[in-house]
Amino acid sequence: MSSQETVSANEGTAVLDVDRRLLIDGKLVTTEQTFASINPATGEILGYAPNAGVAEAEAAIAAARKAFDTTSWATDVEFRIKCLDQLHQAMLDNLEEFRALTIAEVGATYLNTQGNQLEAPIGIIRYYADLLRTYPLTEQLGEVDIKGQKHNRWIEKEAAGVVSAIIAYNYPNQLAFAKLIPSLAAGCTIVLKGAPDTPLITLALGELIANHTDIPAGVVNVLSSSDVETGKIMTTHPDVDVVTFTGSTPVGASIMAAASASLKKVFLELGGKSALIVLEDADFGTVAQFAAFSICSNTGQGCALTTRLLVPRAHHDEIVAKVAGMMAHVPVGDPTNPKIYMGPLISEKQRDKVDGLVQRAVEAGATLVTGGTRIDPGYFYTPTLLANVHPDSEIAQEEVFGPVLAVIPFDDDDHAVEIANNSKYGLSGGVLGADDDRAIAIGRRIRTGTFSVNGGNYFTPDVPFGGYKQSGIGREMGTAGLEEFLQTKAFATVVK
C-alpha cells in the first residue's frame, strides 16, 4: 500500500470500556467536570476523562505523603518486589485491553503496540523487579583511623520521597512505566498525571494497580487533567520531593524554574533534533529503508527519532531519490490494521503545527520531494521528505514531532559532526557506514545521550535514556533510572 492510500479507521475497531476514574488514596473516584479524549484516527470522541483540579491534586499529594511517612513501603524491599511482580502479571493478563485502548487513544498502530508502545515497556516492570532483588542498597566503606580512633563507614540508599510524574502523549505506556516503576522500586510514593491528549490509557493503569496488586493506598495516585493549575500544584507543592517530566523543552524549563523555589530534585526528558549521518561507503538502499521507516515510526512523534538526515554532498540527490521511493511504500492508515505501519498524528493542532513547519521550510528554500499533505478523516499526514535543507534553518533546528525528514548535505566527517552538534538538543543520533570503528569514532564526537551505530538498538529497559543540553537532565531506565529516585545517606560509627 502506498502512503497515499488509507484504510478506513472504523474497520475492526474494538469495543472499549472508556469509563475511567482517578486513583487517589486507594480509591477510584471521578469528578463533576470531565474532558474529551479524541480518537486521532477518526477525529471522533473516544471517551471522557475526569478533570482533576487543584483539590484532587492536593488530595493525591497528601495521600502519597502519608503513605511514604506512615507505612513500611519505603523500607520493605521484599514487599515492593512482590507488588511489582503482581503488576507485571496483571499487565500481561490485560494486554489486549491495553492494546486496544492504546491504538484507539494514541493512534498507535497495532504493529507499534507489539514494540515500544506497549509490549516492550512491560519489560520495564520485569527489569526493575529483578534489579531490586540484587541492587546493593548498602555499601560498606570499611574502617579508617582518625585521630587515634577507628571509624566504620557505610552508605545506605533510601527512597527520595514523594514523586510528581507528568508524562507526554506520544508513548504513554512507556513514559508512565519509566517513571512509575523505578520510583516504586526505590520505595517512593507517586502522583502520576497522564497527558491531556491521552488520559484514558494512564487512568487504566491506575485502575489496574487498584484492582490487581497489593500496593497500599496512597502509594500510587493517578490523575488526568486539562487544567494547567493541576500541573503547577504537582511541581510546587511543599510535600513533593521529586519532579519528573517528559515533554517539550519550554514546559520542562518552566517546571524546573517552578520547582527551584523549594529546591526539589528535578529530572527532565525533553525534546530532540537528532541527526543520522550517512557515510559515503554506506549501503544507500539500507540507508533509505532505515531513514524512511524510522521517521514514520509513531508518525514521527518521538523525541529520539533521527529527523535530520546528513548525507555526503556528492551523493545527496541519489540518496534523496532512494529515500523518497521508500517513503512511497510506507503503509499509512487505520492503526487497528496489523499491516499498517504509520497512523495519525495525535490532534488537528499538532497536524497544523507540522504542516506549518513544512510550508515555511519550502518558503525558506528547501525542496519538497514528497509528502506535505493532509489525509482525512482523522489527523493523518503523509510521510514528508525535504531536501537541500540549510543546517541553520527552522526545519533543521526546531522539533517537528511529525513524519518529516530534513536532508542536509555535508562535505567530510568533520563537517558532519559540526552539523550534528549544531543544535540546542542532544538526545540521540546515529551513523550508517561500512566501517564500525570509523562510525563509532564519529559517534563519540556527537554530544548526545544515546547513539546508534549501523542500526544498533539502545532502547531497552537496562540502558539509561536521556540527553545533553536542552534535551533534559537525568536518565530513565537502567540502574541510573532507579538511582534518580534514591537518596544517598552516609553513616559512621566509632569502633569499640
XYZ file of C-alpha atoms in Angstrom:
496
model
C 0.000 0.000 0.000
C 1.389 3.425 -0.882
C 1.425 6.334 1.534
C -1.365 7.941 -0.490
C -3.738 5.079 0.313
C -5.522 4.699 3.613
C -7.695 2.101 5.234
C -10.892 3.209 6.955
C -10.189 3.809 10.624
C -13.583 2.354 11.519
C -12.779 -1.145 10.331
C -12.027 -3.634 13.084
C -12.176 -1.122 15.915
C -12.507 -2.860 19.278
C -15.323 -2.009 21.657
C -13.675 -0.328 24.621
C -14.628 0.362 28.189
C -13.687 4.035 28.434
C -15.393 4.811 31.743
C -12.187 5.622 33.623
C -11.607 7.081 37.065
C -8.859 8.774 39.054
C -6.913 6.800 41.640
C -6.491 8.803 44.861
C -5.530 7.236 48.178
C -6.523 3.765 47.043
C -9.993 4.821 45.830
C -11.242 5.062 42.261
C -13.072 8.375 42.019
C -14.463 10.731 39.404
C -15.086 14.476 39.187
C -18.030 16.639 38.215
C -16.081 18.097 35.315
C -14.723 15.908 32.530
C -12.894 16.458 29.252
C -12.973 14.561 25.988
C -10.380 12.174 24.656
C -10.342 12.086 20.853
C -9.584 9.119 18.623
C -6.977 10.664 16.288
C -7.714 8.169 13.523
C -11.322 9.371 13.218
C -11.481 12.745 14.939
C -14.389 11.428 16.993
C -14.772 11.418 20.767
C -13.472 8.178 22.248
C -14.494 8.869 25.842
C -14.302 11.304 28.700
C -11.761 11.622 31.499
C -12.216 13.165 34.945
C -10.803 16.683 35.001
C -8.791 16.752 38.205
C -8.361 20.200 39.670
C -6.267 21.661 42.458
C -8.334 19.905 45.153
C -7.781 16.460 43.613
C -4.062 17.145 43.100
C -3.679 18.219 46.709
C -5.573 15.143 47.909
C -3.331 12.883 45.825
C -0.162 14.532 47.130
C -1.421 14.287 50.708
C -2.147 10.590 50.206
C 1.317 9.996 48.777
C 2.927 11.909 51.639
C 1.001 9.940 54.256
C 1.808 6.614 52.610
C 5.502 7.460 52.479
C 5.698 8.718 56.060
C 3.466 6.176 57.847
C 3.735 2.844 56.003
C 6.575 0.392 55.511
C 6.560 0.834 51.713
C 9.859 2.743 51.689
C 11.688 0.102 53.732
C 10.093 -3.242 52.827
C 12.056 -4.339 49.772
C 10.540 -7.814 49.574
C 7.022 -6.425 49.609
C 7.875 -3.992 46.823
C 9.238 -6.845 44.719
C 6.029 -8.809 45.318
C 3.873 -5.872 44.212
C 5.949 -5.264 41.072
C 5.649 -8.948 40.207
C 1.866 -8.635 40.598
C 1.746 -5.573 38.359
C 3.826 -7.304 35.705
C 1.469 -10.273 35.650
C -1.592 -8.008 35.629
C -0.278 -6.185 32.552
C 0.280 -9.482 30.772
C -3.203 -10.674 31.730
C -4.815 -7.452 30.466
C -2.547 -6.935 27.465
C -5.239 -6.919 24.784
C -7.401 -4.372 26.595
C -4.403 -2.057 26.889
C -3.529 -2.688 23.247
C -6.993 -1.714 22.029
C -7.041 1.410 24.187
C -3.538 2.444 23.105
C -4.465 2.074 19.441
C -7.712 3.992 19.862
C -6.454 6.853 22.020
C -2.841 7.299 20.883
C -3.374 6.402 17.239
C -0.553 3.890 17.626
C -0.539 1.122 15.071
C -1.123 -2.472 16.059
C 2.438 -3.120 14.908
C 3.798 -0.442 17.226
C 1.950 -1.876 20.223
C 3.975 -5.031 19.682
C 7.046 -2.894 20.344
C 7.708 0.371 22.146
C 4.092 1.428 22.553
C 3.113 -1.443 24.842
C 4.758 -4.868 24.875
C 8.355 -3.657 25.223
C 7.551 -1.248 28.102
C 6.013 -4.082 30.103
C 9.572 -5.374 30.261
C 10.441 -2.322 32.380
C 8.373 -3.788 35.219
C 10.151 -7.130 34.963
C 13.548 -5.423 34.796
C 13.149 -3.348 37.968
C 11.524 -6.159 39.953
C 14.571 -8.285 39.151
C 17.058 -5.433 39.678
C 15.648 -4.798 43.134
C 16.465 -8.391 44.063
C 20.203 -7.733 43.570
C 20.758 -3.962 43.757
C 23.066 -3.063 46.681
C 21.141 -0.611 48.866
C 24.037 -0.693 51.345
C 27.737 -0.209 50.545
C 30.474 -0.825 53.110
C 33.379 1.630 53.010
C 35.396 -0.060 55.754
C 37.293 1.311 58.717
C 39.543 4.333 58.844
C 41.822 5.665 61.598
C 41.044 9.272 62.575
C 42.973 10.836 65.450
C 43.736 7.505 67.015
C 40.229 6.077 66.797
C 38.859 3.679 64.249
C 35.646 4.633 62.486
C 33.474 2.286 60.442
C 31.701 3.928 57.483
C 28.978 2.762 55.146
C 26.463 4.169 52.675
C 22.754 3.402 52.501
C 20.450 4.200 49.603
C 16.938 5.207 50.614
C 13.806 6.394 48.846
C 13.802 10.055 47.828
C 10.200 10.604 48.956
C 7.045 11.758 47.169
C 7.303 11.920 43.379
C 5.272 14.033 40.964
C 5.418 12.494 37.494
C 3.982 14.193 34.414
C 4.081 12.412 31.075
C 3.578 13.222 27.392
C 1.115 11.740 24.908
C 3.359 10.059 22.388
C 4.258 6.865 24.288
C 2.016 6.922 27.373
C 2.707 3.356 28.479
C 6.470 3.620 28.043
C 6.646 7.011 29.731
C 4.430 6.003 32.647
C 6.386 2.810 33.327
C 9.768 4.556 33.002
C 8.781 6.886 35.854
C 6.346 4.820 37.934
C 8.232 1.526 38.133
C 11.713 2.697 39.232
C 10.138 5.125 41.709
C 8.164 2.255 43.259
C 11.226 0.007 43.221
C 13.148 2.715 45.086
C 10.436 2.925 47.746
C 8.945 6.253 46.707
C 5.264 7.118 46.564
C 3.963 8.859 43.459
C 1.354 11.061 41.841
C 1.253 10.284 38.123
C -0.545 12.596 35.695
C -1.357 11.444 32.186
C -1.205 13.715 29.167
C -4.418 15.632 28.330
C -4.398 14.097 24.831
C -4.148 10.525 26.150
C -5.674 10.412 29.652
C -7.627 7.160 29.414
C -4.677 4.811 28.981
C -2.918 6.214 32.068
C -6.123 6.035 34.118
C -6.492 2.408 33.035
C -3.081 1.741 34.576
C -4.256 3.267 37.857
C -7.331 1.039 37.852
C -5.172 -1.998 37.181
C -2.985 -1.166 40.166
C -6.018 -0.661 42.412
C -7.719 -3.893 41.358
C -4.866 -6.343 40.781
C -1.997 -5.517 43.151
C -1.382 -5.222 46.886
C 0.221 -1.787 46.521
C -1.059 0.115 49.588
C -3.468 3.043 49.370
C -1.692 6.292 48.621
C 1.485 4.759 47.246
C 0.274 5.270 43.664
C -2.129 8.049 42.705
C -3.148 8.634 39.082
C -4.698 11.845 37.750
C -5.986 13.172 34.470
C -6.494 16.870 33.892
C -6.680 19.563 31.255
C -6.178 22.254 33.923
C -2.683 23.773 33.954
C -3.113 24.625 37.632
C -3.105 20.905 38.442
C 0.352 20.537 36.953
C 1.556 23.650 38.777
C 0.477 22.238 42.131
C 2.285 18.981 41.359
C 5.555 20.798 40.690
C 5.453 23.354 43.514
C 3.726 21.650 46.439
C 5.969 21.537 49.539
C 5.172 17.872 50.178
C 6.631 16.823 46.802
C 10.295 15.809 46.908
C 10.981 14.828 43.286
C 9.541 16.083 39.997
C 9.961 14.120 36.779
C 8.583 15.367 33.482
C 8.584 14.229 29.872
C 7.508 16.739 27.231
C 8.628 19.866 25.442
C 11.732 21.802 26.384
C 9.882 25.103 27.083
C 7.493 23.378 29.512
C 10.401 21.495 31.095
C 12.239 24.763 31.654
C 9.195 26.304 33.331
C 8.803 23.239 35.575
C 12.459 23.429 36.564
C 12.057 27.107 37.429
C 8.908 26.445 39.461
C 10.498 23.578 41.386
C 13.615 25.592 42.157
C 11.841 27.676 44.816
C 11.815 24.640 47.139
C 14.950 23.030 45.669
C 13.138 19.871 44.605
C 15.057 17.193 42.801
C 14.075 17.519 39.130
C 14.803 15.356 36.145
C 13.517 16.020 32.690
C 13.187 14.132 29.404
C 12.661 16.781 26.753
C 12.970 17.420 23.028
C 15.345 16.281 20.352
C 16.542 17.044 16.839
C 18.732 14.033 16.259
C 20.950 13.548 13.230
C 21.537 10.368 11.233
C 24.895 10.629 9.464
C 25.318 8.643 6.242
C 28.900 7.938 5.238
C 29.907 7.624 1.598
C 30.618 3.887 1.945
C 27.188 3.027 3.376
C 24.691 0.892 1.508
C 22.290 3.573 0.274
C 19.445 1.108 -0.143
C 19.708 0.186 3.528
C 20.003 3.884 4.377
C 16.783 4.661 2.511
C 14.804 1.944 4.260
C 16.174 2.798 7.698
C 15.642 6.556 7.329
C 12.172 6.384 5.782
C 10.683 3.907 8.215
C 12.381 5.477 11.234
C 10.880 8.920 10.660
C 7.452 7.334 10.162
C 7.670 5.327 13.384
C 4.833 6.520 15.646
C 4.113 9.094 12.919
C 7.335 10.907 13.769
C 6.123 11.628 17.302
C 9.275 10.518 19.078
C 11.837 12.765 20.746
C 14.754 10.439 19.913
C 13.902 9.856 16.241
C 16.563 10.917 13.761
C 14.809 13.789 11.985
C 17.880 15.205 10.239
C 19.491 13.039 7.554
C 23.072 14.165 6.919
C 24.404 12.905 3.593
C 27.621 13.323 1.575
C 27.118 16.257 -0.776
C 28.204 14.224 -3.811
C 25.513 11.630 -3.101
C 22.723 13.979 -1.978
C 20.414 13.538 -4.966
C 20.938 9.773 -5.166
C 20.101 9.233 -1.518
C 17.125 11.609 -1.637
C 15.648 9.672 -4.559
C 16.031 6.364 -2.748
C 14.504 7.673 0.481
C 11.579 9.193 -1.409
C 10.992 5.895 -3.175
C 10.984 4.046 0.125
C 8.607 6.567 1.737
C 6.094 5.811 -1.008
C 5.882 2.260 0.331
C 5.185 3.157 3.970
C 1.650 1.874 4.686
C -0.450 4.642 6.227
C -3.962 4.230 7.572
C -6.187 2.540 10.127
C -3.959 1.788 13.121
C -6.037 -1.281 14.045
C -4.933 -2.958 10.799
C -1.853 -5.137 11.505
C -0.494 -4.340 8.022
C -0.369 -0.592 8.663
C 2.945 0.939 9.720
C 2.018 4.606 10.272
C -1.112 6.004 11.876
C -2.338 9.555 12.519
C -0.841 12.460 14.388
C -2.314 12.979 17.837
C -4.501 16.018 17.048
C -5.511 18.610 14.487
C -3.442 21.140 16.425
C -0.333 19.007 16.030
C -1.037 18.424 12.341
C -1.364 22.183 11.836
C 1.989 22.682 13.559
C 3.703 20.054 11.403
C 2.204 21.400 8.180
C 3.164 24.957 9.102
C 6.793 23.962 9.615
C 6.844 22.148 6.265
C 5.332 25.076 4.377
C 7.751 27.546 5.954
C 10.666 25.262 5.118
C 9.711 25.319 1.443
C 9.332 29.099 1.556
C 12.836 29.265 3.080
C 14.357 27.325 0.173
C 14.055 23.628 0.995
C 12.843 21.273 -1.722
C 9.630 19.365 -1.005
C 10.410 15.978 -2.551
C 7.353 14.057 -1.383
C 4.551 14.356 1.144
C 3.392 17.522 2.835
C -0.311 16.754 2.529
C -3.163 16.007 4.927
C -5.289 12.877 4.761
C -8.821 12.948 6.150
C -10.741 11.840 8.142
C -8.623 11.837 11.248
C -5.300 13.610 11.668
C -3.150 11.827 9.082
C -0.199 13.466 7.318
C 1.796 11.915 4.516
C 5.448 10.924 5.053
C 7.368 14.021 4.064
C 10.868 14.477 2.679
C 12.591 17.857 2.443
C 15.894 18.111 0.550
C 18.633 20.748 0.298
C 17.903 21.920 3.832
C 20.171 24.562 5.339
C 21.557 23.415 8.721
C 20.613 26.714 10.387
C 17.037 26.825 9.080
C 13.942 26.450 11.256
C 13.156 22.970 9.950
C 16.701 21.840 10.828
C 16.640 23.373 14.295
C 13.101 23.004 15.674
C 11.468 19.776 16.804
C 8.656 18.918 14.358
C 7.125 15.843 16.035
C 5.731 14.567 12.772
C 6.769 12.340 9.842
C 9.100 14.941 8.325
C 12.711 14.199 7.376
C 15.135 17.021 6.540
C 18.100 16.113 4.323
C 21.257 18.175 4.836
C 24.435 17.752 2.736
C 27.929 17.709 4.301
C 31.462 17.801 2.902
C 33.503 15.499 5.180
C 33.408 13.795 8.581
C 34.330 16.959 10.471
C 31.587 18.899 8.703
C 29.049 16.166 9.506
C 29.976 16.283 13.193
C 29.720 20.076 13.180
C 26.216 19.962 11.686
C 25.072 17.190 14.009
C 26.211 19.201 17.050
C 24.648 22.385 15.671
C 21.536 22.019 17.822
C 20.242 23.119 21.198
C 19.245 19.483 21.684
C 21.404 16.443 22.380
C 19.204 13.407 22.783
C 20.214 10.849 20.174
C 21.759 10.233 16.787
C 23.206 7.619 14.507
C 25.802 6.757 11.869
C 25.493 4.383 8.925
C 28.709 3.276 7.243
C 30.786 0.266 6.225
C 33.444 0.686 8.935
C 32.172 0.260 12.511
C 35.335 1.746 14.025
C 35.006 4.908 11.948
C 31.305 5.157 12.749
C 31.916 4.715 16.483
C 34.662 7.350 16.391
C 32.207 9.800 14.825
C 29.550 8.862 17.375
C 31.913 9.695 20.227
C 32.181 13.237 18.897
C 28.418 13.819 18.869
C 27.105 15.435 22.075
C 24.080 13.246 22.732
C 22.949 10.881 25.466
C 22.206 7.926 23.168
C 23.662 6.862 19.845
C 23.083 4.119 17.280
C 25.832 2.685 15.098
C 24.653 0.915 11.953
C 21.166 0.350 13.291
C 22.113 -0.719 16.811
C 19.159 -0.507 19.224
C 19.935 1.020 22.633
C 16.288 1.365 23.705
C 15.859 -1.455 26.205
C 14.949 -1.361 29.928
C 18.525 -1.852 31.125
C 20.010 1.057 29.131
C 19.898 4.615 30.569
C 17.973 7.018 28.336
C 18.367 10.790 28.373
C 20.122 13.682 26.746
C 22.612 16.514 26.797
C 21.937 20.243 26.546
C 18.231 21.149 26.246
C 17.197 17.531 25.782
C 16.967 17.139 29.520
C 18.522 16.374 32.882
C 18.934 12.899 34.337
C 18.295 9.420 32.980
C 15.404 6.986 32.770
C 15.686 3.195 32.686
C 18.690 1.151 33.654
C 20.358 1.349 37.059
C 20.637 5.110 36.555
C 16.853 5.306 36.311
C 16.484 3.687 39.734
C 19.068 5.978 41.276
C 17.138 9.085 40.203
C 14.626 8.121 42.914
C 17.167 7.331 45.638
C 18.994 9.464 48.165
C 22.438 8.548 49.472
C 22.989 8.616 53.231
C 26.435 8.164 54.781
C 26.828 6.517 58.224
C 29.775 6.218 60.589
C 30.283 4.635 63.995
C 33.238 4.541 66.331
C 34.704 1.054 66.522
C 34.822 -0.022 70.167
